[in-house]
Tab-separated table of C-alpha atoms in Angstrom:
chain	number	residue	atom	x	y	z
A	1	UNK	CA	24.321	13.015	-77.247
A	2	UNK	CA	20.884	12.405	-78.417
A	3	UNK	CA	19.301	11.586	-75.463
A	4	UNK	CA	20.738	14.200	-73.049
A	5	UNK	CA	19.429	16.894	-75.411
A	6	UNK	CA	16.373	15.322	-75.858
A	7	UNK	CA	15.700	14.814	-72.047
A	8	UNK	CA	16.592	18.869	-71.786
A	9	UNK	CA	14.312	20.188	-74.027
A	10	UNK	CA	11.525	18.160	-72.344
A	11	UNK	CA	12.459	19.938	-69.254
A	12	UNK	CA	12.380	23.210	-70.656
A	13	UNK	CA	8.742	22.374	-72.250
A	14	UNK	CA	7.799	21.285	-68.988
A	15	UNK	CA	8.995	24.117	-67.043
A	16	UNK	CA	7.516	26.602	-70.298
A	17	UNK	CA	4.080	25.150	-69.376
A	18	UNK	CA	4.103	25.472	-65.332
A	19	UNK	CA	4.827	29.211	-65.593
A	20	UNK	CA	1.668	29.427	-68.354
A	21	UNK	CA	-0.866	27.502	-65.752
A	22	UNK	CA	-2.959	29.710	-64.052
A	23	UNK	CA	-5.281	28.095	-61.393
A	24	UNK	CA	-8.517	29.420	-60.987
A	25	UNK	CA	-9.044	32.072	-57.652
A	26	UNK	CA	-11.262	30.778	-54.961
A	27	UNK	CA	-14.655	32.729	-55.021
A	28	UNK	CA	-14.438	35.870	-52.597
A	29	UNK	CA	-17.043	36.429	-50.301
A	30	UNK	CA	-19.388	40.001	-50.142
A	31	UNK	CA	-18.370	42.576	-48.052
A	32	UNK	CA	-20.556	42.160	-44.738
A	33	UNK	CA	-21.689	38.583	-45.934
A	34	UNK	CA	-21.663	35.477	-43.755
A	35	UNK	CA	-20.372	32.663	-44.318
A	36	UNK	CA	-23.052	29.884	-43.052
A	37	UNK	CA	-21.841	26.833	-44.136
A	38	UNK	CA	-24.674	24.308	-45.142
A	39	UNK	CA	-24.999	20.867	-42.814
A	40	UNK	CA	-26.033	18.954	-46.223
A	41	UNK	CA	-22.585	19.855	-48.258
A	42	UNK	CA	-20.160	16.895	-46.958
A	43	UNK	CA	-17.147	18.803	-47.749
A	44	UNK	CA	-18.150	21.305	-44.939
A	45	UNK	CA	-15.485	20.643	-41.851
A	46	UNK	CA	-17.519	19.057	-38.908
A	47	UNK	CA	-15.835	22.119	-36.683
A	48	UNK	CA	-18.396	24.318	-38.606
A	49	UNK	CA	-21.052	22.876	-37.870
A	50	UNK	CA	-20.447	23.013	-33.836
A	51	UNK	CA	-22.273	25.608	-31.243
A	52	UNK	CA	-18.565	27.297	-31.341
A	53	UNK	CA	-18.684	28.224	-34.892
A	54	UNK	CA	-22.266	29.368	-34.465
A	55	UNK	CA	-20.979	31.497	-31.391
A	56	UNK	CA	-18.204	32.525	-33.544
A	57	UNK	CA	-20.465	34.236	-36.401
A	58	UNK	CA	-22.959	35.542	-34.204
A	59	UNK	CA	-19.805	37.417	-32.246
A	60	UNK	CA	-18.940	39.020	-35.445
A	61	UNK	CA	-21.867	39.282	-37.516
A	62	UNK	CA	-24.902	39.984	-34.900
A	63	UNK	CA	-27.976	39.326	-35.356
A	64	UNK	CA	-27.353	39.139	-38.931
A	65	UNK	CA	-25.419	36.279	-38.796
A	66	UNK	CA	-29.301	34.341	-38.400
A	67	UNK	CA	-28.031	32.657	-35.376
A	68	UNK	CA	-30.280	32.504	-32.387
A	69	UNK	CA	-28.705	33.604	-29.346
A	70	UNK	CA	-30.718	31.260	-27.025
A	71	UNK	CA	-29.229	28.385	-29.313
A	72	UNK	CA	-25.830	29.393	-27.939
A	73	UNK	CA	-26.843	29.167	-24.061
A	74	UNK	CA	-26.473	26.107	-22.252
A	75	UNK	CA	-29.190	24.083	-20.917
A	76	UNK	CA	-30.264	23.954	-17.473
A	77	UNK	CA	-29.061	20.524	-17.128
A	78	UNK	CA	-25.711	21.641	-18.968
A	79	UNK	CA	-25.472	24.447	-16.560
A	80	UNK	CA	-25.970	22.437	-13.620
A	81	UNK	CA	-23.070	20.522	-14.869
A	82	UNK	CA	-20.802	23.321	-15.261
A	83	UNK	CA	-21.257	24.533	-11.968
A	84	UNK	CA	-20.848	21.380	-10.225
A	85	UNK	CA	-17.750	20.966	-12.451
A	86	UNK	CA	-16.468	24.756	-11.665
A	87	UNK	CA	-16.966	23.681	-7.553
A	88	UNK	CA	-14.737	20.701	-8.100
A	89	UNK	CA	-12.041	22.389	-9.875
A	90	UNK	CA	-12.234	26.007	-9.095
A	91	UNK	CA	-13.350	25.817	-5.293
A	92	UNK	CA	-14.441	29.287	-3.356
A	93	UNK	CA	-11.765	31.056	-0.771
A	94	UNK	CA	-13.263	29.945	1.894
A	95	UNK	CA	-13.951	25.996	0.838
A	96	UNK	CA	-10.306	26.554	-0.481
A	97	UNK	CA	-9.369	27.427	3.576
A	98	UNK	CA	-11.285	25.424	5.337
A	99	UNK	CA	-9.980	22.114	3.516
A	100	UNK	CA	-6.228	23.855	4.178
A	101	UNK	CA	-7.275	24.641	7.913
A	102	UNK	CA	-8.600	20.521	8.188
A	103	UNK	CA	-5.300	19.191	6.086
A	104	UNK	CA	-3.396	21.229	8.581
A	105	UNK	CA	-4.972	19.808	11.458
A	106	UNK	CA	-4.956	15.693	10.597
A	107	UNK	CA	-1.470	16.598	9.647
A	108	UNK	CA	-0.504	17.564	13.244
A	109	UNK	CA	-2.499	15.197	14.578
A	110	UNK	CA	-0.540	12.472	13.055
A	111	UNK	CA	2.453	14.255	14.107
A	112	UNK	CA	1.851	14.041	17.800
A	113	UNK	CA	0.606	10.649	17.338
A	114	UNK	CA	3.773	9.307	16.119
A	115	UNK	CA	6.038	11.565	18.329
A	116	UNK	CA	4.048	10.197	21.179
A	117	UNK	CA	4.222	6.218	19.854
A	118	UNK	CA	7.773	7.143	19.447
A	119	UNK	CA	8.287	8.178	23.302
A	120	UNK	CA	6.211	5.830	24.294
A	121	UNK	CA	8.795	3.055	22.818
A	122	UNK	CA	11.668	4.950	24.194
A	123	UNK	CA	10.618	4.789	27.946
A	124	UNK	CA	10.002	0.830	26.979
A	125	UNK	CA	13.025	0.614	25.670
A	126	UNK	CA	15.182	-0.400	28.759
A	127	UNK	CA	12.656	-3.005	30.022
A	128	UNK	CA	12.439	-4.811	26.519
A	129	UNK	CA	16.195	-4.877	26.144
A	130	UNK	CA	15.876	-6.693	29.508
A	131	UNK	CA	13.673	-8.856	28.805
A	132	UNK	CA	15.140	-10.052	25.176
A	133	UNK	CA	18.282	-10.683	27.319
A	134	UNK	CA	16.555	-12.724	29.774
A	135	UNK	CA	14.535	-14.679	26.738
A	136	UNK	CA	18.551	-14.896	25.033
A	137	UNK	CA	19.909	-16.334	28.419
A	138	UNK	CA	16.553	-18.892	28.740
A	139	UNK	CA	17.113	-20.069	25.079
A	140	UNK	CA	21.195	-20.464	25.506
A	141	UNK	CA	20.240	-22.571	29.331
A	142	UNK	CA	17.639	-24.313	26.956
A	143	UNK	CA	20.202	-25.286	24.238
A	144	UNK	CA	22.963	-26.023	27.157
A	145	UNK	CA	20.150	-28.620	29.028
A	146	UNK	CA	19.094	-30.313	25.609
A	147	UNK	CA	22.553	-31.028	24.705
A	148	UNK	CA	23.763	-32.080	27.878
A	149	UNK	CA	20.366	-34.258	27.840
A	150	UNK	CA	21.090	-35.940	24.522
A	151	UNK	CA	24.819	-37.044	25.259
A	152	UNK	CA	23.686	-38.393	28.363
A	153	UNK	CA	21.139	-40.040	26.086
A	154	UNK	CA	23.648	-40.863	23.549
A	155	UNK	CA	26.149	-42.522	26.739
A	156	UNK	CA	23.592	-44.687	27.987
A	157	UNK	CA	22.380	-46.334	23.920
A	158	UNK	CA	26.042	-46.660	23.563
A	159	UNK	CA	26.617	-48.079	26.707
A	160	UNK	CA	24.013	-50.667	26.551
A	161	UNK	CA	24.602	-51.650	22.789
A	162	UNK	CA	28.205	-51.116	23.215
A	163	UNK	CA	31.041	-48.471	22.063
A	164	UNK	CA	31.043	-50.196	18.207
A	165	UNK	CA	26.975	-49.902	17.289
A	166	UNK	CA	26.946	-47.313	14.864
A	167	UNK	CA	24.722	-44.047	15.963
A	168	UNK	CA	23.383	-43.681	12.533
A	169	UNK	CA	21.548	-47.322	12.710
A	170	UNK	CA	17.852	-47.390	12.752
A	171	UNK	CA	17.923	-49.450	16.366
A	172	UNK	CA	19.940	-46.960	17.981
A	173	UNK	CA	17.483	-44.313	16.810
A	174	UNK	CA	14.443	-45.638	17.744
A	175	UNK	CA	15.936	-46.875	21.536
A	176	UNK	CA	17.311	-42.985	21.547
A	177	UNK	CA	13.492	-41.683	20.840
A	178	UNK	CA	12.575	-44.434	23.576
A	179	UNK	CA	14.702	-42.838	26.266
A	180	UNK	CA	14.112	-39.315	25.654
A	181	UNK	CA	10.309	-40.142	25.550
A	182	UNK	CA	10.895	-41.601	28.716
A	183	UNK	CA	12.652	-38.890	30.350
A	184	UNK	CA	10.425	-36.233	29.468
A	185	UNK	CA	7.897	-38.191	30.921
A	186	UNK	CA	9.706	-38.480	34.072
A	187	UNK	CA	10.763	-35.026	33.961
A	188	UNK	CA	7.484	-33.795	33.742
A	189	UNK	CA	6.078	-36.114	36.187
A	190	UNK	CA	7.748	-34.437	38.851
A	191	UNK	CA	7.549	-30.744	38.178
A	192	UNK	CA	3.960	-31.881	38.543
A	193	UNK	CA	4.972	-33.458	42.298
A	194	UNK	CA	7.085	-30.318	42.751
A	195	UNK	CA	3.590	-28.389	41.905
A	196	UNK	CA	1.389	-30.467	44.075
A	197	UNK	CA	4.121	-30.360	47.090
A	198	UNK	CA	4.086	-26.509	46.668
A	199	UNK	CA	0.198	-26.537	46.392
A	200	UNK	CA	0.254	-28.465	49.661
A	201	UNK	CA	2.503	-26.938	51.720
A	202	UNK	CA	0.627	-23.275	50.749
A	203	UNK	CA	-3.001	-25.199	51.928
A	204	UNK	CA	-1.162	-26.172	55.383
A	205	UNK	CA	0.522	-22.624	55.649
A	206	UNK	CA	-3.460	-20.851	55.408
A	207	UNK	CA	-4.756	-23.693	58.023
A	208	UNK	CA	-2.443	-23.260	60.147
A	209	UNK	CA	-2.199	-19.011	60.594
A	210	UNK	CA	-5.728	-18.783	61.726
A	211	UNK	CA	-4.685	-20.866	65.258
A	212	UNK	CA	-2.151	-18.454	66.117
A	213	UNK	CA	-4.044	-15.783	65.323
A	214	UNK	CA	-6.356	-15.871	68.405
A	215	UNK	CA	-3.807	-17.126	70.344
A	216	UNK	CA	-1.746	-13.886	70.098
A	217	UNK	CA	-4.905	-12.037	70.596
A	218	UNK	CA	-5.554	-13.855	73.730
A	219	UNK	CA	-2.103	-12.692	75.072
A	220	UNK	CA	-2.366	-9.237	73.942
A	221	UNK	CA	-6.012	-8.904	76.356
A	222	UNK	CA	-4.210	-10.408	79.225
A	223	UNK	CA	-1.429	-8.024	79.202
């Protein structure tokens, strides 16, 4: 019981003595004074000691405030500044329509541009559909050739190592290479006599129109 009444009248003591303190009023300033705070004090906020403040008491106070009013003008190079800086972010009416009136225009001009790309690949449309069929129905003739190419390949190994060789074996590989080497070779030897028959036979064509020529003329003057 001792300690509960001992810990309450602390409390009240403590309480007693709060309501007693009195803390001391901050000093009030004069009527009509200013308050110019003093760069050396370092408990002076750094806001006060900016061109704002100073613009602030001079606002209020006038020329009493001591503050000189060219102080609070910016410099010709700060003023340049400004107004470069109030062109780039607050433009004129007229800068503000003429970069409308160009957006305006490159943005039409890429519309037409893609509208006419666009009809341009429509009226292609038809003609490249043809042609991926034809390049389809190449490839598929292609495959069919190459296949029917390698089994005839693949009957002749067989046939001259027999039905039992195994067409895995390195032997039967390397005669396989052999033969289609072969008959690509042949192959391509005579699309190259097709070409030079065809060459030929359009050299003896162009000889050979020139001699009728006059002859036919001839006939037409004796009629």
């Amino acid at each position: 019981m001792a300690a509960p009444m001992q810990r309450a009248w602390l409390g009240l003591l403590r309480a007693a003595a709060a309501r007693s303190y009195h803390a001391r009023p901050p000093p009030r300033r004069q009527r009509g004074g200013v308050n110019r705070p003093d760069p050396d004090d370092p408990l002076v906020p750094p806001w006060q000691l900016q061109p704002a403040y100073e613009a602030k008491l001079f606002a209020r106070h006038g020329s009493v405030s001591g503050v000189d009013p060219a102080r609070l003008w910016p410099s010709p190079e700060r003023l340049r500044e400004m107004e470069a800086e109030e062109r780039e972010w607050f433009p004129g009416l007229r800068e503000m329509e003429a970069a409308l009136d160009k957006k305006e225009r490159e943005e039409e001009r890429l519309r037409v541009e893609r509208e006419n790309l666009i009809a341009a690949n429509m009226a292609k449309m038809p003609q490249m559909i043809e042609e991926w069929r034809r390049e389809k129905a190449a490839r598929k003739e292609k495959e069919r050739e190459d296949k029917a190419r390698k089994e005839r390949l693949l009957a002749e190994v067989q046939e001259r190592f027999g039905h039992k060789v195994d067409p895995r074996s390195t032997k039967f590989q390397e005669l396989l290479q052999e033969m289609d080497k072969k008959q690509r070779k042949e192959l391509k030897l005579k699309k190259k006599q097709l070409k030079e028959e065809a060459r030929k036979q359009a050299a003896d064509a162009a000889t050979t129109a020139p001699e009728s020529a006059p002859a036919s003329a001839e006939g037409a003057e004796a009629a």
